[in-house]
mmCIF file of C-alpha atoms in Angstrom:
data_model
loop_
_atom_site.group_PDB
_atom_site.id
_atom_site.type_symbol
_atom_site.label_atom_id
_atom_site.label_comp_id
_atom_site.label_asym_id
_atom_site.label_seq_id
_atom_site.Cartn_x
_atom_site.Cartn_y
_atom_site.Cartn_z
ATOM 1 C CA SER L 1 -62.206 101.399 -268.898
ATOM 2 C CA LEU L 2 -63.199 102.820 -265.551
ATOM 3 C CA GLY L 3 -60.629 104.352 -263.241
ATOM 4 C CA ILE L 4 -61.451 105.275 -259.668
ATOM 5 C CA SER L 5 -59.026 106.964 -257.328
ATOM 6 C CA GLY L 6 -59.660 106.411 -253.628
ATOM 7 C CA ASP L 7 -62.142 104.233 -251.799
ATOM 8 C CA LEU L 8 -65.174 102.749 -253.501
ATOM 9 C CA THR L 9 -68.415 101.733 -251.839
ATOM 10 C CA VAL L 10 -71.339 100.074 -253.596
ATOM 11 C CA ASP L 11 -74.737 99.909 -251.897
ATOM 12 C CA THR L 12 -73.404 100.701 -248.416
ATOM 13 C CA ASN L 13 -71.539 97.431 -247.743
ATOM 14 C CA THR L 14 -72.247 95.188 -250.749
ATOM 15 C CA LEU L 15 -68.786 96.029 -252.064
ATOM 16 C CA HIS L 16 -66.129 98.201 -250.474
ATOM 17 C CA VAL L 17 -62.653 98.930 -251.793
ATOM 18 C CA ASP L 18 -60.153 100.212 -249.224
ATOM 19 C CA ALA L 19 -57.720 101.985 -251.531
ATOM 20 C CA THR L 20 -55.433 103.045 -248.688
ATOM 21 C CA ASN L 21 -54.728 99.456 -247.524
ATOM 22 C CA ASN L 22 -55.427 97.723 -250.865
ATOM 23 C CA LYS L 23 -58.206 95.560 -249.436
ATOM 24 C CA VAL L 24 -61.602 94.562 -250.779
ATOM 25 C CA GLY L 25 -64.609 93.830 -248.620
ATOM 26 C CA ILE L 26 -67.776 92.062 -249.719
ATOM 27 C CA GLY L 27 -70.565 92.469 -247.213
ATOM 28 C CA THR L 28 -68.292 94.568 -245.000
ATOM 29 C CA THR L 29 -66.823 98.063 -245.095
ATOM 30 C CA SER L 30 -63.877 97.084 -242.869
ATOM 31 C CA PRO L 31 -61.997 94.332 -244.720
ATOM 32 C CA GLY L 32 -59.277 92.746 -242.607
ATOM 33 C CA GLN L 33 -57.575 90.855 -245.431
ATOM 34 C CA ALA L 34 -56.850 91.441 -249.101
ATOM 35 C CA LEU L 35 -60.301 89.926 -249.719
ATOM 36 C CA ASP L 36 -62.729 89.810 -246.808
ATOM 37 C CA VAL L 37 -66.140 88.189 -247.406
ATOM 38 C CA ALA L 38 -68.786 88.578 -244.704
ATOM 39 C CA GLY L 39 -71.093 85.761 -245.724
ATOM 40 C CA SER L 40 -71.004 82.602 -247.780
ATOM 41 C CA LEU L 41 -68.818 82.154 -250.841
ATOM 42 C CA GLN L 42 -70.017 79.865 -253.613
ATOM 43 C CA LEU L 43 -67.917 78.540 -256.491
ATOM 44 C CA GLY L 44 -69.217 76.786 -259.566
ATOM 45 C CA ASN L 45 -68.980 73.014 -259.967
ATOM 46 C CA GLY L 46 -65.378 71.859 -260.400
ATOM 47 C CA ASN L 47 -63.886 75.276 -259.668
ATOM 48 C CA ALA L 48 -60.972 75.535 -257.272
ATOM 49 C CA VAL L 49 -59.391 77.758 -254.682
ATOM 50 C CA GLY L 50 -55.705 77.844 -255.560
ATOM 51 C CA PHE L 51 -52.662 78.855 -253.589
ATOM 52 C CA GLY L 52 -49.485 80.414 -254.958
ATOM 53 C CA ASP L 53 -48.693 78.925 -258.351
ATOM 54 C CA GLN L 54 -51.827 76.733 -258.167
ATOM 55 C CA SER L 55 -49.817 73.595 -257.215
ATOM 56 C CA ALA L 56 -51.991 73.430 -254.084
ATOM 57 C CA ARG L 57 -55.754 73.627 -254.593
ATOM 58 C CA ILE L 58 -59.100 72.815 -252.994
ATOM 59 C CA ILE L 59 -61.706 71.665 -255.507
ATOM 60 C CA GLY L 60 -65.396 71.157 -254.895
ATOM 61 C CA GLU L 61 -67.602 69.049 -257.134
ATOM 62 C CA SER L 62 -71.383 69.061 -256.877
ATOM 63 C CA GLY L 63 -74.040 66.898 -258.461
ATOM 64 C CA GLY L 64 -73.793 63.110 -258.223
ATOM 65 C CA SER L 65 -70.194 63.056 -256.991
ATOM 66 C CA GLY L 66 -70.556 65.769 -254.350
ATOM 67 C CA LEU L 67 -67.003 65.601 -253.064
ATOM 68 C CA LEU L 68 -64.210 67.857 -251.877
ATOM 69 C CA LYS L 69 -60.669 67.249 -253.168
ATOM 70 C CA PHE L 70 -57.371 68.544 -251.845
ATOM 71 C CA GLU L 71 -54.399 68.786 -254.202
ATOM 72 C CA VAL L 72 -50.752 69.267 -253.188
ATOM 73 C CA ASN L 73 -47.874 69.476 -255.645
ATOM 74 C CA SER L 74 -50.429 69.350 -258.473
ATOM 75 C CA ALA L 75 -51.743 65.909 -257.450
ATOM 76 C CA GLU L 76 -54.759 64.855 -255.386
ATOM 77 C CA ARG L 77 -53.689 63.793 -251.865
ATOM 78 C CA MET L 78 -56.970 63.703 -249.959
ATOM 79 C CA ARG L 79 -60.695 63.780 -250.563
ATOM 80 C CA ILE L 80 -63.948 63.771 -248.629
ATOM 81 C CA ASP L 81 -66.540 61.954 -250.694
ATOM 82 C CA SER L 82 -70.301 62.391 -250.830
ATOM 83 C CA SER L 83 -70.757 59.919 -247.948
ATOM 84 C CA GLY L 84 -68.402 61.875 -245.677
ATOM 85 C CA ARG L 85 -65.637 59.276 -245.937
ATOM 86 C CA LEU L 86 -62.050 60.533 -245.667
ATOM 87 C CA LEU L 87 -59.631 59.045 -248.209
ATOM 88 C CA LEU L 88 -55.873 59.721 -247.946
ATOM 89 C CA GLY L 89 -53.624 58.783 -250.844
ATOM 90 C CA THR L 90 -56.447 57.034 -252.688
ATOM 91 C CA THR L 91 -59.736 57.675 -254.467
ATOM 92 C CA THR L 92 -61.150 54.259 -253.548
ATOM 93 C CA GLU L 93 -62.681 53.583 -250.144
ATOM 94 C CA GLY L 94 -61.913 50.446 -248.119
ATOM 95 C CA HIS L 95 -64.234 47.582 -247.162
ATOM 96 C CA ALA L 96 -67.782 48.645 -246.365
ATOM 97 C CA SER L 97 -67.349 47.511 -242.743
ATOM 98 C CA ALA L 98 -64.422 49.895 -242.208
ATOM 99 C CA ASP L 99 -64.413 52.607 -244.863
ATOM 100 C CA GLU L 100 -64.910 55.848 -242.939
ATOM 101 C CA LEU L 101 -61.128 56.399 -243.103
ATOM 102 C CA THR L 102 -58.967 54.806 -245.809
ATOM 103 C CA ILE L 103 -55.218 55.460 -246.039
ATOM 104 C CA SER L 104 -53.165 54.153 -248.933
ATOM 105 C CA ASN L 105 -49.615 54.169 -250.283
ATOM 106 C CA THR L 106 -49.227 51.517 -252.945
ATOM 107 C CA VAL L 107 -45.988 52.807 -254.470
ATOM 108 C CA SER L 108 -43.725 49.806 -255.106
ATOM 109 C CA GLY L 109 -41.421 49.181 -252.145
ATOM 110 C CA ALA L 110 -42.999 51.922 -250.034
ATOM 111 C CA ASP L 111 -44.052 51.462 -246.415
ATOM 112 C CA MET L 112 -47.279 52.882 -245.035
ATOM 113 C CA GLY L 113 -48.358 53.523 -241.465
ATOM 114 C CA ILE L 114 -49.768 55.809 -238.804
ATOM 115 C CA THR L 115 -47.716 57.341 -235.993
ATOM 116 C CA LEU L 116 -49.205 58.316 -232.623
ATOM 117 C CA ARG L 117 -46.603 60.494 -230.844
ATOM 118 C CA SER L 118 -47.065 61.079 -227.098
ATOM 119 C CA ALA L 119 -45.066 62.654 -224.275
ATOM 120 C CA THR L 120 -42.449 60.443 -222.580
ATOM 121 C CA ASN L 121 -44.775 60.244 -219.570
ATOM 122 C CA GLY L 122 -47.996 60.078 -221.601
ATOM 123 C CA GLN L 123 -50.028 57.417 -223.354
ATOM 124 C CA GLY L 124 -51.119 56.749 -226.923
ATOM 125 C CA ALA L 125 -54.344 54.875 -227.578
ATOM 126 C CA ILE L 126 -57.017 53.809 -230.022
ATOM 127 C CA TYR L 127 -60.451 53.467 -228.416
ATOM 128 C CA PHE L 128 -63.426 51.462 -229.672
ATOM 129 C CA SER L 129 -66.685 53.059 -228.563
ATOM 130 C CA ASP L 130 -70.377 52.317 -228.948
ATOM 131 C CA GLY L 131 -71.653 55.225 -226.877
ATOM 132 C CA THR L 132 -70.937 58.746 -225.670
ATOM 133 C CA SER L 133 -70.689 58.276 -221.910
ATOM 134 C CA GLY L 134 -69.317 55.914 -219.266
ATOM 135 C CA ASP L 135 -67.690 52.635 -220.295
ATOM 136 C CA ASP L 136 -69.381 52.857 -223.682
ATOM 137 C CA GLU L 137 -66.784 55.456 -224.668
ATOM 138 C CA TYR L 138 -63.994 52.865 -224.390
ATOM 139 C CA ARG L 139 -65.444 49.337 -224.676
ATOM 140 C CA GLY L 140 -62.198 48.207 -226.272
ATOM 141 C CA TRP L 141 -58.793 49.789 -226.674
ATOM 142 C CA VAL L 142 -55.187 49.423 -227.732
ATOM 143 C CA ASN L 143 -53.040 51.505 -225.399
ATOM 144 C CA TYR L 144 -49.302 52.174 -225.076
ATOM 145 C CA ASN L 145 -48.078 53.601 -221.762
ATOM 146 C CA HIS L 146 -44.787 55.450 -222.318
ATOM 147 C CA THR L 147 -44.052 55.694 -218.589
ATOM 148 C CA SER L 148 -43.955 51.911 -218.108
ATOM 149 C CA ASN L 149 -43.418 51.091 -221.814
ATOM 150 C CA ALA L 150 -46.277 48.604 -221.672
ATOM 151 C CA LEU L 151 -48.793 47.772 -224.399
ATOM 152 C CA SER L 152 -52.293 46.744 -223.336
ATOM 153 C CA PHE L 153 -55.406 45.452 -225.066
ATOM 154 C CA ALA L 154 -58.916 45.624 -223.626
ATOM 155 C CA SER L 155 -62.326 44.101 -224.208
ATOM 156 C CA ASP L 156 -65.604 45.072 -222.534
ATOM 157 C CA ALA L 157 -63.823 48.054 -220.913
ATOM 158 C CA THR L 158 -61.359 45.787 -219.063
ATOM 159 C CA THR L 159 -57.676 45.157 -219.738
ATOM 160 C CA ALA L 160 -57.399 41.672 -221.267
ATOM 161 C CA LEU L 161 -53.705 41.477 -222.208
ATOM 162 C CA THR L 162 -50.637 43.462 -221.162
ATOM 163 C CA LEU L 163 -47.179 43.225 -222.741
ATOM 164 C CA ASP L 164 -44.622 44.810 -220.403
ATOM 165 C CA SER L 165 -41.282 46.431 -221.251
ATOM 166 C CA SER L 166 -39.558 43.021 -221.067
ATOM 167 C CA GLN L 167 -42.066 41.532 -223.528
ATOM 168 C CA ASN L 168 -43.703 39.450 -220.805
ATOM 169 C CA ALA L 169 -47.404 38.820 -221.447
ATOM 170 C CA THR L 170 -50.075 38.911 -218.741
ATOM 171 C CA PHE L 171 -53.522 37.593 -219.675
ATOM 172 C CA ALA L 172 -56.600 38.431 -217.635
ATOM 173 C CA GLY L 173 -58.654 35.521 -218.941
ATOM 174 C CA THR L 174 -58.395 31.954 -220.212
ATOM 175 C CA ILE L 175 -56.151 31.004 -223.141
ATOM 176 C CA THR L 176 -57.810 28.509 -225.487
ATOM 177 C CA ALA L 177 -56.030 26.819 -228.401
ATOM 178 C CA THR L 178 -58.343 25.350 -231.034
ATOM 179 C CA PRO L 179 -56.416 23.284 -233.616
ATOM 180 C CA ALA L 180 -57.654 22.673 -237.121
ATOM 181 C CA ALA L 181 -59.357 19.368 -237.843
ATOM 182 C CA ASN L 182 -56.894 16.491 -238.319
ATOM 183 C CA SER L 183 -54.000 18.806 -237.447
ATOM 184 C CA THR L 184 -50.740 17.070 -236.511
ATOM 185 C CA ASN L 185 -49.723 20.105 -234.447
ATOM 186 C CA SER L 186 -52.742 20.368 -232.199
ATOM 187 C CA GLY L 187 -52.974 22.403 -229.035
ATOM 188 C CA LEU L 188 -50.791 25.215 -227.779
ATOM 189 C CA THR L 189 -47.060 25.260 -228.562
ATOM 190 C CA ILE L 190 -44.663 27.408 -226.497
ATOM 191 C CA THR L 191 -41.026 27.551 -227.623
ATOM 192 C CA PRO L 192 -38.259 29.089 -225.450
ATOM 193 C CA SER L 193 -35.317 31.117 -226.720
ATOM 194 C CA GLY L 194 -32.881 28.339 -225.689
ATOM 195 C CA GLY L 195 -30.209 27.888 -223.047
ATOM 196 C CA THR L 196 -29.521 25.353 -220.331
ATOM 197 C CA THR L 197 -32.309 26.601 -218.049
ATOM 198 C CA ALA L 198 -34.980 27.418 -220.628
ATOM 199 C CA SER L 199 -38.529 26.659 -219.493
ATOM 200 C CA PHE L 200 -41.467 26.038 -221.778
ATOM 201 C CA PHE L 201 -44.355 26.507 -219.406
ATOM 202 C CA LYS L 202 -44.963 27.415 -215.764
ATOM 203 C CA VAL L 203 -48.067 27.653 -213.636
ATOM 204 C CA LEU L 204 -47.395 29.717 -210.512
ATOM 205 C CA GLY L 205 -49.523 29.769 -207.398
ATOM 206 C CA ASN L 206 -49.507 32.362 -204.619
ATOM 207 C CA ALA L 207 -46.026 33.320 -203.518
ATOM 208 C CA SER L 208 -44.837 32.188 -200.103
ATOM 209 C CA SER L 209 -41.589 32.168 -198.197
ATOM 210 C CA GLY L 210 -39.222 29.248 -198.036
ATOM 211 C CA GLY L 211 -38.306 28.101 -201.544
ATOM 212 C CA ALA L 212 -36.855 24.662 -202.279
ATOM 213 C CA SER L 213 -34.093 23.944 -204.809
ATOM 214 C CA GLY L 214 -34.188 27.544 -205.938
ATOM 215 C CA ARG L 215 -37.888 27.386 -206.763
ATOM 216 C CA ASN L 216 -40.528 29.669 -205.317
ATOM 217 C CA GLY L 217 -42.623 28.211 -202.542
ATOM 218 C CA GLY L 218 -46.285 27.715 -203.338
ATOM 219 C CA ALA L 219 -45.666 27.115 -207.040
ATOM 220 C CA THR L 220 -46.648 24.381 -209.448
ATOM 221 C CA PHE L 221 -44.931 24.261 -212.801
ATOM 222 C CA ILE L 222 -43.941 22.152 -215.792
ATOM 223 C CA ASP L 223 -40.414 22.504 -217.171
ATOM 224 C CA ALA L 224 -39.030 21.247 -220.460
ATOM 225 C CA ASN L 225 -35.251 21.393 -220.941
ATOM 226 C CA TYR L 226 -33.509 19.248 -223.519
ATOM 227 C CA PHE L 227 -30.227 21.144 -223.763
ATOM 228 C CA ALA L 228 -28.281 18.308 -222.095
ATOM 229 C CA ALA L 229 -29.102 14.575 -221.764
ATOM 230 C CA SER L 230 -28.896 14.738 -217.980
ATOM 231 C CA SER L 231 -31.153 17.763 -217.782
ATOM 232 C CA THR L 232 -34.741 17.519 -216.638
ATOM 233 C CA ILE L 233 -37.021 17.681 -219.662
ATOM 234 C CA PHE L 234 -40.277 17.421 -217.729
ATOM 235 C CA SER L 235 -41.069 18.070 -214.100
ATOM 236 C CA VAL L 236 -43.965 18.900 -211.850
ATOM 237 C CA ALA L 237 -43.455 20.634 -208.532
ATOM 238 C CA GLY L 238 -45.731 21.689 -205.724
ATOM 239 C CA ARG L 239 -44.987 24.132 -202.935
ATOM 240 C CA GLY L 240 -41.364 24.443 -203.975
ATOM 241 C CA THR L 241 -40.592 20.706 -204.087
ATOM 242 C CA THR L 242 -40.240 18.597 -207.234
ATOM 243 C CA VAL L 243 -42.629 15.663 -206.990
ATOM 244 C CA PHE L 244 -42.111 14.135 -210.430
ATOM 245 C CA SER L 245 -39.484 14.511 -213.165
ATOM 246 C CA ILE L 246 -38.078 12.939 -216.340
ATOM 247 C CA THR L 247 -34.523 13.583 -217.550
ATOM 248 C CA GLY L 248 -33.217 13.594 -221.098
ATOM 249 C CA GLU L 249 -31.597 10.218 -220.374
ATOM 250 C CA GLY L 250 -34.976 8.689 -219.548
ATOM 251 C CA THR L 251 -34.723 8.626 -215.761
ATOM 252 C CA VAL L 252 -38.121 8.967 -214.109
ATOM 253 C CA SER L 253 -38.096 10.209 -210.524
ATOM 254 C CA ASP L 254 -40.532 11.173 -207.840
ATOM 255 C CA SER L 255 -39.997 12.781 -204.453
ATOM 256 C CA LYS L 256 -39.181 9.325 -202.995
ATOM 257 C CA GLY L 257 -36.527 8.349 -205.562
ATOM 258 C CA ASN L 258 -36.125 6.843 -209.020
ATOM 259 C CA LEU L 259 -39.147 4.956 -210.314
ATOM 260 C CA ARG L 260 -37.409 3.367 -213.311
ATOM 261 C CA ASN L 261 -34.740 4.014 -215.914
ATOM 262 C CA ILE L 262 -36.229 4.104 -219.399
ATOM 263 C CA PRO L 263 -33.732 3.007 -222.101
ATOM 264 C CA GLN L 264 -33.546 5.218 -225.147
ATOM 265 C CA ASN L 265 -33.461 2.259 -227.588
ATOM 266 C CA ALA L 266 -36.678 0.842 -229.037
ATOM 267 C CA GLN L 267 -38.446 -1.869 -227.011
ATOM 268 C CA THR L 268 -40.305 -4.870 -228.416
ATOM 269 C CA SER L 269 -41.979 -5.850 -225.153
ATOM 270 C CA ALA L 270 -43.760 -4.031 -222.391
ATOM 271 C CA TYR L 271 -41.859 -2.853 -219.336
#
């Protein structure tokens, strides 16, 4: 055995032992930590850097696998594989079209998700970029504004859909419904939450003063209300005045008066 009392220096600064502070320096004569390496540190294939009782470790593997694994509580929790892909909770990457980051929790009954936490007056967002400057940095996005509590979606660097704090949706473009071939439920279906004044669909024009029958002036809309037989189930209005309507009892009216009363029983002849 070899016992040395006091500091030890080998080849100037190749190895230095600071006996006073119980520190070892490699490549330095002034170690700042228990082990201070001034230069690169290389471990053999499959060797690990452990912490505490070794329940947390970082393991590097070279050769064909060429990956870096992170273990916590004696189990692998994360890895960076040889292609630079980050895998959390799994050792298997996702689909090739979206495998740069894969997150998994397949424990039975467990939920899995990502939380973006912002300030109460801030915003949280996911951006889709195809460049490093200008609009190319945010060609598409999903954004939540915590000040207005609104969720927005964008395409081609322009907001396309906004859901406000009352869950009202505002679209910037055209809504197109394409039903499946031979579908019995073709087109676009809008269902209200119910009530005596529930409306299925409205098309509003520019606002103007002077409403009629409680309706905004300068508006055209279609209402559907089947809560009561006498209620209007279909109506069209222009500039605040109803010009055509059908009630649940079958009464058809225009702005000049009733056109006809349609019986609810089946008819064997034309009207």
